[in-house]
Short mmCIF file of C-alpha atoms in Angstrom, two decimals:
data_model
loop_
_atom_site.label_atom_id
_atom_site.label_comp_id
_atom_site.label_asym_id
_atom_site.label_seq_id
_atom_site.Cartn_x
_atom_site.Cartn_y
_atom_site.Cartn_z
CA MET A 1 65.10 -57.23 6.77
CA ALA A 2 62.50 -56.60 9.46
CA GLY A 3 63.70 -53.08 10.17
CA LEU A 4 63.80 -52.17 6.54
CA THR A 5 60.26 -53.48 6.14
CA GLY A 6 59.11 -51.08 8.85
CA LEU A 7 61.06 -48.33 7.16
CA ALA A 8 59.25 -48.94 3.89
CA ALA A 9 55.90 -48.74 5.65
CA GLY A 10 56.78 -45.40 7.21
CA ALA A 11 58.03 -44.05 3.91
CA ALA A 12 54.80 -45.07 2.20
CA GLU A 13 52.92 -42.66 4.44
CA ALA A 14 54.96 -39.75 3.14
CA ALA A 15 53.98 -37.73 0.08
CA THR A 16 54.62 -39.98 -2.93
CA MET A 17 55.00 -39.35 -6.62
CA PRO A 18 52.45 -41.12 -8.86
CA GLY A 19 53.77 -44.36 -10.33
CA ASP A 20 57.52 -44.54 -10.82
CA ASN A 21 57.86 -41.01 -12.16
CA ILE A 22 61.06 -39.16 -11.42
CA PRO A 23 60.17 -35.99 -9.51
CA ALA A 24 60.15 -33.05 -11.94
CA GLY A 25 62.91 -30.48 -11.69
CA THR A 26 65.29 -32.76 -9.80
CA ARG A 27 68.75 -34.16 -10.38
CA VAL A 28 70.60 -37.16 -9.01
CA MET A 29 72.27 -36.36 -5.69
CA THR A 30 76.06 -36.45 -5.71
CA PRO A 31 77.90 -39.03 -3.61
CA PHE A 32 79.10 -36.22 -1.33
CA GLU A 33 75.54 -34.92 -0.76
CA ILE A 34 74.36 -38.42 0.14
CA TYR A 35 77.37 -38.97 2.40
CA VAL A 36 76.67 -35.77 4.33
CA LEU A 37 73.01 -36.77 4.72
CA TYR A 38 73.75 -40.20 6.26
CA ARG A 39 77.25 -40.10 7.78
CA ASP A 40 77.38 -40.86 11.48
CA LYS A 41 73.60 -41.04 11.75
CA ASN A 42 71.22 -43.41 13.48
CA TRP A 43 68.11 -43.96 11.32
CA GLN A 44 65.14 -44.52 13.64
CA TRP A 45 62.61 -47.04 12.25
CA ALA A 46 59.24 -48.09 13.64
CA ASP A 47 60.74 -51.37 14.88
CA GLY A 48 64.38 -50.45 15.52
CA SER A 49 67.20 -48.48 13.97
CA GLY A 50 70.16 -48.65 11.63
CA GLN A 51 73.45 -46.87 12.18
CA MET A 52 75.71 -45.54 9.42
CA VAL A 53 79.21 -44.90 10.78
CA SER A 54 81.55 -42.91 8.56
CA ALA A 55 84.64 -44.89 9.61
CA ASP A 56 84.91 -47.82 7.18
CA ARG A 57 81.29 -47.08 6.17
CA ARG A 58 80.15 -49.52 8.86
CA PHE A 59 76.42 -50.33 9.04
CA THR A 60 74.75 -51.97 12.03
CA ALA A 61 71.08 -52.41 12.83
CA ARG A 62 68.81 -53.82 15.52
CA VAL A 63 65.11 -54.50 15.14
CA ASP A 64 62.33 -56.08 17.15
CA GLY A 65 59.55 -56.69 14.66
CA GLU A 66 56.78 -59.10 13.72
CA ASN A 67 59.29 -61.88 13.08
CA GLY A 68 61.19 -61.37 16.34
CA LYS A 69 64.47 -59.73 17.14
CA SER A 70 67.26 -59.47 14.61
CA TRP A 71 70.48 -57.55 14.10
CA ALA A 72 72.76 -56.79 11.20
CA GLU A 73 76.38 -55.98 10.51
CA GLY A 74 77.82 -54.84 7.23
CA ARG A 75 78.63 -51.77 5.18
CA TRP A 76 76.77 -48.83 3.71
CA MET A 77 77.86 -47.63 0.30
CA ILE A 78 77.11 -44.80 -2.09
CA THR A 79 77.13 -44.94 -5.89
CA LYS A 80 77.70 -42.24 -8.49
CA THR A 81 74.12 -42.81 -9.66
CA GLY A 82 72.57 -41.46 -6.44
CA ARG A 83 72.07 -44.69 -4.54
CA MET A 84 72.85 -45.47 -0.92
CA CYS A 85 72.87 -49.19 -0.11
CA PHE A 86 73.12 -51.34 2.98
CA LYS A 87 74.93 -54.63 2.40
CA ALA A 88 74.82 -56.65 5.59
CA ASP A 89 74.37 -60.02 7.19
CA TRP A 90 71.15 -60.17 9.22
CA HIS A 91 71.12 -62.47 12.24
CA THR A 92 67.83 -63.97 13.43
CA GLU A 93 66.77 -66.95 15.52
CA LYS A 94 66.74 -68.93 12.26
CA GLY A 95 70.28 -68.08 11.23
CA LYS A 96 72.32 -65.56 9.25
CA PHE A 97 71.06 -64.11 5.97
CA PRO A 98 72.84 -61.72 3.58
CA ALA A 99 70.80 -58.79 2.29
CA LYS A 100 71.35 -55.71 0.17
CA THR A 101 68.87 -52.84 0.30
CA CYS A 102 69.26 -49.71 -1.84
CA PHE A 103 67.63 -46.29 -1.95
CA SER A 104 67.87 -43.82 -4.85
CA HIS A 105 68.11 -40.10 -4.11
CA ARG A 106 67.28 -36.95 -6.07
CA ILE A 107 67.27 -33.29 -5.08
CA GLY A 108 65.43 -30.26 -6.43
CA ASP A 109 64.67 -26.82 -4.99
CA GLY A 110 66.09 -27.91 -1.64
CA ALA A 111 63.84 -30.96 -1.31
CA VAL A 112 65.36 -34.44 -1.14
CA TYR A 113 63.45 -37.33 -2.73
CA GLN A 114 64.03 -40.99 -1.98
CA LYS A 115 62.91 -44.26 -3.52
CA ARG A 116 63.56 -47.78 -2.28
CA GLU A 117 64.94 -49.91 -5.10
CA PRO A 118 63.89 -51.65 -7.18
CA ASN A 119 60.11 -51.27 -6.83
CA GLY A 120 59.53 -48.36 -4.47
CA VAL A 121 57.93 -45.03 -5.29
CA TRP A 122 59.53 -41.61 -5.08
CA TYR A 123 58.56 -39.65 -1.98
CA VAL A 124 59.71 -36.47 -0.28
CA PHE A 125 62.37 -37.62 2.17
CA ARG A 126 63.10 -34.06 3.32
CA HIS A 127 61.08 -30.98 2.36
CA ALA A 128 63.04 -27.81 1.63
CA ASP A 129 61.49 -26.19 4.71
CA GLY A 130 62.24 -29.20 6.95
CA ARG A 131 58.82 -30.43 8.09
CA VAL A 132 58.18 -32.40 11.27
CA GLU A 133 56.86 -35.39 9.29
CA ASP A 134 59.98 -35.69 7.11
CA GLU A 135 61.59 -39.13 7.17
CA ALA A 136 64.96 -37.34 7.24
CA ARG A 137 64.10 -36.14 10.77
CA LYS A 138 64.60 -39.76 11.83
CA LEU A 139 68.30 -39.47 10.97
CA ILE A 140 69.74 -38.67 14.39
CA SER A 141 73.38 -37.82 15.04
CA ILE A 142 75.10 -40.90 16.50
CA SER A 143 76.66 -38.77 19.23
CA LEU A 144 73.23 -37.49 20.30
CA ALA A 145 71.57 -40.89 19.99
CA SER A 146 74.28 -42.60 22.03
CA GLU A 147 73.48 -40.31 24.95
CA LYS A 148 70.12 -42.03 25.28
CA LYS A 149 70.13 -45.35 27.14
CA ASN A 150 67.67 -47.06 24.81
CA GLY A 151 68.79 -45.41 21.56
CA GLU A 152 65.49 -43.60 20.99
CA LEU A 153 64.94 -39.87 21.22
CA THR A 154 61.81 -38.05 22.17
CA ALA A 155 60.01 -36.14 19.43
CA ALA A 156 61.25 -32.86 20.92
CA GLU A 157 64.87 -34.01 20.85
CA ALA A 158 64.56 -35.27 17.29
CA ALA A 159 63.06 -31.93 16.24
CA LEU A 160 66.26 -30.23 17.36
CA GLN A 161 68.06 -31.89 14.46
CA SER A 162 68.63 -29.51 11.57
CA PRO A 163 66.12 -30.04 8.77
CA LYS A 164 68.96 -29.57 6.30
CA GLN A 165 71.37 -31.96 8.09
#
Protein backbone atom coordinates (compact mmCIF):
# COMPACT_ATOMS: atom_id res chain seq x y z
CA MET A 1 0.00 0.00 0.00
CA ALA A 2 2.09 2.92 1.23
CA GLY A 3 5.37 1.39 0.12
CA LEU A 4 4.05 0.51 -3.27
CA THR A 5 2.79 4.08 -3.68
CA GLY A 6 6.33 5.34 -3.09
CA LEU A 7 7.58 2.76 -5.53
CA ALA A 8 5.25 4.02 -8.22
CA ALA A 9 6.46 7.57 -7.68
CA GLY A 10 10.08 6.52 -8.08
CA ALA A 11 9.30 4.53 -11.18
CA ALA A 12 7.52 7.51 -12.72
CA GLU A 13 10.80 9.40 -12.68
CA ALA A 14 12.43 6.77 -14.88
CA ALA A 15 12.35 6.90 -18.67
CA THR A 16 8.78 6.06 -19.69
CA MET A 17 7.18 4.94 -22.91
CA PRO A 18 4.49 7.27 -24.30
CA GLY A 19 0.97 6.18 -23.39
CA ASP A 20 0.48 2.47 -22.84
CA ASN A 21 2.62 1.40 -25.79
CA ILE A 22 4.51 -1.85 -25.49
CA PRO A 23 8.22 -1.09 -25.92
CA ALA A 24 9.24 -1.91 -29.50
CA GLY A 25 11.46 -4.92 -30.09
CA THR A 26 10.63 -6.57 -26.78
CA ARG A 27 9.10 -9.85 -25.68
CA VAL A 28 7.40 -10.99 -22.50
CA MET A 29 9.93 -12.14 -19.91
CA THR A 30 9.79 -15.82 -19.02
CA PRO A 31 8.84 -16.87 -15.49
CA PHE A 32 12.44 -18.03 -14.94
CA GLU A 33 13.88 -14.65 -16.01
CA ILE A 34 11.54 -12.84 -13.63
CA TYR A 35 12.33 -15.30 -10.83
CA VAL A 36 16.07 -14.72 -11.21
CA LEU A 37 15.53 -10.94 -11.17
CA TYR A 38 13.58 -10.91 -7.87
CA ARG A 39 14.47 -14.06 -5.92
CA ASP A 40 15.96 -13.43 -2.50
CA LYS A 41 16.02 -9.67 -3.04
CA ASN A 42 15.10 -6.71 -0.88
CA TRP A 43 13.45 -3.98 -3.02
CA GLN A 44 14.35 -0.60 -1.52
CA TRP A 45 11.53 1.97 -1.81
CA ALA A 46 11.51 5.64 -0.88
CA ASP A 47 9.51 4.87 2.28
CA GLY A 48 10.57 1.31 3.10
CA SER A 49 11.27 -2.00 1.41
CA GLY A 50 9.76 -5.27 0.30
CA GLN A 51 11.48 -8.63 0.50
CA MET A 52 10.97 -11.50 -1.94
CA VAL A 53 12.22 -14.76 -0.41
CA SER A 54 12.55 -17.71 -2.77
CA ALA A 55 11.48 -20.26 -0.12
CA ASP A 56 7.68 -20.54 -0.39
CA ARG A 57 7.76 -17.30 -2.43
CA ARG A 58 7.32 -15.37 0.81
CA PHE A 59 6.80 -11.59 0.57
CA THR A 60 7.19 -9.20 3.49
CA ALA A 61 7.33 -5.42 3.55
CA ARG A 62 7.75 -2.54 5.97
CA VAL A 63 7.02 1.09 5.21
CA ASP A 64 6.91 4.39 7.06
CA GLY A 65 5.03 6.74 4.77
CA GLU A 66 2.55 9.61 4.73
CA ASN A 67 -0.13 7.43 6.32
CA GLY A 68 2.12 6.10 9.08
CA LYS A 69 3.88 2.81 9.56
CA SER A 70 2.61 -0.39 8.01
CA TRP A 71 3.85 -3.89 7.28
CA ALA A 72 2.79 -6.73 5.04
CA GLU A 73 3.00 -10.50 4.86
CA GLY A 74 2.05 -12.64 1.93
CA ARG A 75 3.39 -14.23 -1.23
CA TRP A 76 4.99 -13.10 -4.46
CA MET A 77 4.02 -14.93 -7.61
CA ILE A 78 4.98 -15.03 -11.26
CA THR A 79 2.70 -15.69 -14.22
CA LYS A 80 3.42 -17.10 -17.67
CA THR A 81 2.34 -13.74 -19.11
CA GLY A 82 5.31 -11.85 -17.62
CA ARG A 83 3.74 -10.57 -14.42
CA MET A 84 5.16 -10.57 -10.92
CA CYS A 85 2.57 -9.92 -8.21
CA PHE A 86 2.56 -9.31 -4.48
CA LYS A 87 -0.50 -10.72 -2.72
CA ALA A 88 -0.33 -9.76 0.93
CA ASP A 89 -2.18 -8.56 3.99
CA TRP A 90 -1.10 -5.05 4.96
CA HIS A 91 -1.27 -4.16 8.65
CA THR A 92 -1.77 -0.53 9.69
CA GLU A 93 -3.01 1.30 12.77
CA LYS A 94 -6.49 1.02 11.25
CA GLY A 95 -6.43 -2.73 10.75
CA LYS A 96 -5.52 -5.42 8.23
CA PHE A 97 -6.19 -4.99 4.52
CA PRO A 98 -5.61 -7.48 1.68
CA ALA A 99 -3.91 -6.13 -1.44
CA LYS A 100 -2.61 -7.48 -4.72
CA THR A 101 -0.14 -5.44 -6.76
CA CYS A 102 1.20 -6.64 -10.11
CA PHE A 103 3.97 -5.56 -12.47
CA SER A 104 4.34 -6.65 -16.11
CA HIS A 105 7.82 -7.28 -17.52
CA ARG A 106 9.29 -7.26 -21.02
CA ILE A 107 12.86 -7.58 -22.25
CA GLY A 108 14.61 -6.46 -25.43
CA ASP A 109 18.26 -5.95 -26.35
CA GLY A 110 19.27 -6.58 -22.74
CA ALA A 111 16.98 -3.90 -21.29
CA VAL A 112 14.19 -4.86 -18.89
CA TYR A 113 10.95 -2.88 -19.00
CA GLN A 114 8.36 -2.80 -16.24
CA LYS A 115 4.80 -1.52 -15.92
CA ARG A 116 2.62 -1.44 -12.83
CA GLU A 117 -0.76 -2.99 -13.60
CA PRO A 118 -3.36 -2.09 -14.54
CA ASN A 119 -2.80 1.60 -15.32
CA GLY A 120 0.95 2.17 -15.18
CA VAL A 121 3.24 3.12 -18.04
CA TRP A 122 6.14 1.12 -19.40
CA TYR A 123 9.53 2.34 -18.22
CA VAL A 124 13.10 1.08 -18.36
CA PHE A 125 13.51 -0.92 -15.16
CA ARG A 126 17.09 -1.92 -16.03
CA HIS A 127 19.10 -0.56 -18.97
CA ALA A 128 21.25 -3.04 -20.87
CA ASP A 129 24.36 -1.21 -19.64
CA GLY A 130 23.16 -1.12 -16.01
CA ARG A 131 22.85 2.59 -15.19
CA VAL A 132 23.05 4.05 -11.69
CA GLU A 133 19.49 5.41 -11.93
CA ASP A 134 17.96 2.02 -12.80
CA GLU A 135 15.14 0.95 -10.49
CA ALA A 136 16.60 -2.58 -10.66
CA ARG A 137 19.61 -1.28 -8.68
CA LYS A 138 17.24 -1.07 -5.72
CA LEU A 139 16.94 -4.86 -5.73
CA ILE A 140 19.53 -5.77 -3.12
CA SER A 141 20.54 -9.32 -2.24
CA ILE A 142 18.83 -10.30 1.03
CA SER A 143 22.11 -11.63 2.39
CA LEU A 144 23.82 -8.29 1.76
CA ALA A 145 20.87 -6.24 3.02
CA SER A 146 20.60 -8.28 6.22
CA GLU A 147 24.16 -7.30 7.11
CA LYS A 148 22.98 -3.73 7.57
CA LYS A 149 21.31 -2.94 10.89
CA ASN A 150 18.61 -0.72 9.42
CA GLY A 151 18.10 -2.62 6.15
CA GLU A 152 19.30 0.24 3.94
CA LEU A 153 22.50 0.29 1.94
CA THR A 154 24.59 3.26 0.99
CA ALA A 155 24.62 4.25 -2.67
CA ALA A 156 28.14 2.85 -3.01
CA GLU A 157 27.11 -0.53 -1.62
CA ALA A 158 24.04 -0.68 -3.83
CA ALA A 159 26.21 0.12 -6.86
CA LEU A 160 28.20 -3.04 -6.19
CA GLN A 161 25.16 -5.07 -7.18
CA SER A 162 25.45 -6.48 -10.69
CA PRO A 163 23.46 -4.45 -13.21
CA LYS A 164 22.39 -7.73 -14.80
CA GLN A 165 21.41 -9.42 -11.51
